[in-house]
Amino acid sequence: MKGYHSSRKHISIVLLLLALLGSTIGTITQTKQAHADSPNLVQNGGFEGDINPWYDFGGTAQTTSSITHSGNGALVMGTGQQGAGQSLTLEPNTIYSFSGWGKTTGTGEYAQITLRIVDGSGGQVDYQMPFTLSDWTRQARTITTPASISSATIYILKNVGSGYFYADDIFVGKGRDAEAWPFAANSIWNTPIGSNATYTSVPFQLESAYIYDGEPLVSTDANAPQRNAYTAGSTGANDFGQCNLDPAQGSVGISQGSLQLPDSFILDNWTRNPNFTPNNASGIIQGDGRTMAQFQPTTRCTTGGSIFGYRATDLDLYGAGIGGGHYGSGLSSTGGGIKPGELIGPGAIGHALQLDFWLERNASKNPPFRWPADRADYGSADNYCSQDPCKSNPAAFASFKPGSLLAITPSTTPESLGIKTAAGLKIFHALQDYGGYIVDDTGWYFQGLGADYGVDAEMESKYGYGFNTSNSATGGALDWYNDLNNIFSKLQVIDNNSPTTIGGGGTPRVASAPDFATTPPPAPVALDRTLWKVTSSLNTADINKVLDNNADTYWNSGQAQSSGQNIVIDLGASQTFNQISLDATADFARFPQGYEVDVSNDQTTWTQVFGGGGSGTSPSLGTFPAQTARYVRIQLTGGSISNQSWSVGELNLYTSANDVALNRSNWTVSASDTAGGTTPQLAIDGNATTGWTSAQGQSNHNAFQIDLGSTHTFRKLVLDDSSFPDNYPRGYLIYVSNTPNSWGNVVAACDNCTRDAVQSYTFPAQTDRYITIQETQTDTHPWSIGELNIYS
């Protein structure tokens, strides 16, 4: 993958630098606490002020205030082999998070942030976070320290390229990181196998090779740009994931809205090659630090360009983590994936794994998937169980399919399997303690395990061989192959895995996942649905079930999915939102397989803001840039693979925790003049069809004032005139004040305003009690306000 994971050449140079640095850094006592939950053991991890107490190796490391991720400082390193570091005091047998933000100045640059831990016998592990992108991106590792620790040192190294590297917000603290070990402790990925698990043997066939199914993951900055997303195009039979928007070149992608994406993040074109078909199920962590967009197969061909791939449901990194980008099952792109650091350190893998098999030879198709999967591969009806051994004995494979949880029985020991490699021992215990879910079809002669792209380079550096291996390998790579083959041969299906008995239930084999090291970012806030009205193009009688606060009751279309079927919500007045949730978990096989979200203020002009695929075993979640609108339409973009209808149990819209409308219950509103039959209070009654109207035509004498009842902090004002299209304000100033008789300071203005049904104005955060809107233009039409909202 271009510009994303380290090369082995880079790693060898870094090891030399680490050796030089390790002898020069003294121990530093930790005092600064950068996070509320777990103290940051790194001093001056934000590089505020000078570089102290970091040690500067090479003479060019210094702080800068001109390019920072947060605060007033960041570390900058120049050309050549430069470094900075400090020693830490860590406790043995303890789980820590290690994270940081970094950026380079262009193509060909390489730097890394590394945590080196040396145990009591002199053995060392380097947990490396490589940075090559020229945008601020975050990397994280969750590590377990050894039983004894001789030293722990954090390094920041710049060793390739002629440009600069910037680092900021370096953190080491107790607990796990949501990027490196995601999802809730009771997620399917983090729930151990239980004592009541029922094991069923299946005579599946193992192929002669093992690969890692690469899962690109990138974490964006809050200020990352929005870039368009399209479904995968193609220019031929073997380039299904091509970045193509030119009809003359082949099939083109269709719009899926936009998402935050670093401009310098590039993914090579996905191709279908004999014996190797990468799924490229990606995760793009958005700037809020908790929402992850997912695609498969993912391609991004040009700097600053669009991203291509089939967009799946978004996921909350702190949530259940079920649905996602593996279109062969509908399961998460990143849940269960092996993360960097997990195969090279002393700690156990603390989660279930992702497994790929050649399903044409092994998978049942009656039905072709089971919970927590909500689908099977396209063509499963013809392809699954079409070859032996399944074809000759399909009954024996009834429990083996996408979504199946496989695990090693408790009585099996690594000694009985002759496990030789350290990485093999980790895989053994993970599959015995947590199991692994079948998430996709390899389609070729190998088995696969989901893993981040950086895992392969780590194994090469640590053990002298990479992840991919076969029966023709030699030396340690052959031992690794034999270990995997012996482990996989002992996998059995946990047949009683279900939503209420994840892992089979009973006493867990091991302790559940630890707490997160830091407080999660604020969760989105659901909009009040009291005034909502909902309609549908089909089965109108049951449509109100999507708003009845009961996910177990649901609306169903009653017809097979087809393009144009829709649900429309009238919010009653314009509201601001940036996320939609469609919960079909009560009827999980009938989720909307492809849909778009459109918004409007007049039900005539619609704007698409999102497009993608749904999820059945978790709510379908779609995130988009904040919209202020009154009407929302969910519209199908195609049919379902199996001609299923579609269902929705609950429908919700969310807004950012930083974009919540202020409570209006204590407000007092007044106006300079008011037409008969209206009152200023109608501008805040929650009904956009009623409203305040001025007594005369518009002039610079008209004013409307809001008393919030007490001081509040706010940064946006929204006027909804959708029910009064001719009475929009032609021009105005917005004043804020803490004195009732003084209009105060101007924070926003509109001169020669356009005819917009909803007018939204954002300004620097203000902390005041009184807001005055004064007209500045004249017009024969009066001025009306259907609804007025102010946002924090």
mmCIF file of C-alpha atoms in Angstrom, residues 14 86 95 253 315 374 379 423 433 477 574 589 625-626 659 686 695 719 724 790:
data_model
loop_
_atom_site.group_PDB
_atom_site.id
_atom_site.type_symbol
_atom_site.label_atom_id
_atom_site.label_comp_id
_atom_site.label_asym_id
_atom_site.label_seq_id
_atom_site.Cartn_x
_atom_site.Cartn_y
_atom_site.Cartn_z
ATOM 1 C CA VAL A 14 15.517 2.665 12.422
ATOM 2 C CA GLN A 86 12.781 9.932 26.902
ATOM 3 C CA ILE A 95 -1.828 -3.218 29.559
ATOM 4 C CA GLY A 253 -18.866 4.564 -9.540
ATOM 5 C CA LEU A 315 -19.410 2.053 13.209
ATOM 6 C CA ASP A 374 -26.440 -10.724 7.840
ATOM 7 C CA GLY A 379 -23.472 -15.792 -5.967
ATOM 8 C CA ALA A 423 3.235 -15.987 16.797
ATOM 9 C CA ASP A 433 -10.094 -18.191 24.323
ATOM 10 C CA ALA A 477 8.340 -19.650 7.733
ATOM 11 C CA SER A 574 -35.529 22.616 10.249
ATOM 12 C CA ALA A 589 -32.084 -10.434 7.121
ATOM 13 C CA PRO A 625 -21.356 16.791 6.915
ATOM 14 C CA ALA A 626 -23.791 18.621 9.194
ATOM 15 C CA ASP A 659 -23.930 21.087 17.639
ATOM 16 C CA GLY A 686 -41.556 23.871 17.482
ATOM 17 C CA ALA A 695 -46.517 44.266 10.830
ATOM 18 C CA LEU A 719 -33.765 30.765 10.861
ATOM 19 C CA PHE A 724 -42.961 31.723 4.430
ATOM 20 C CA ILE A 790 -29.516 28.577 18.560
#
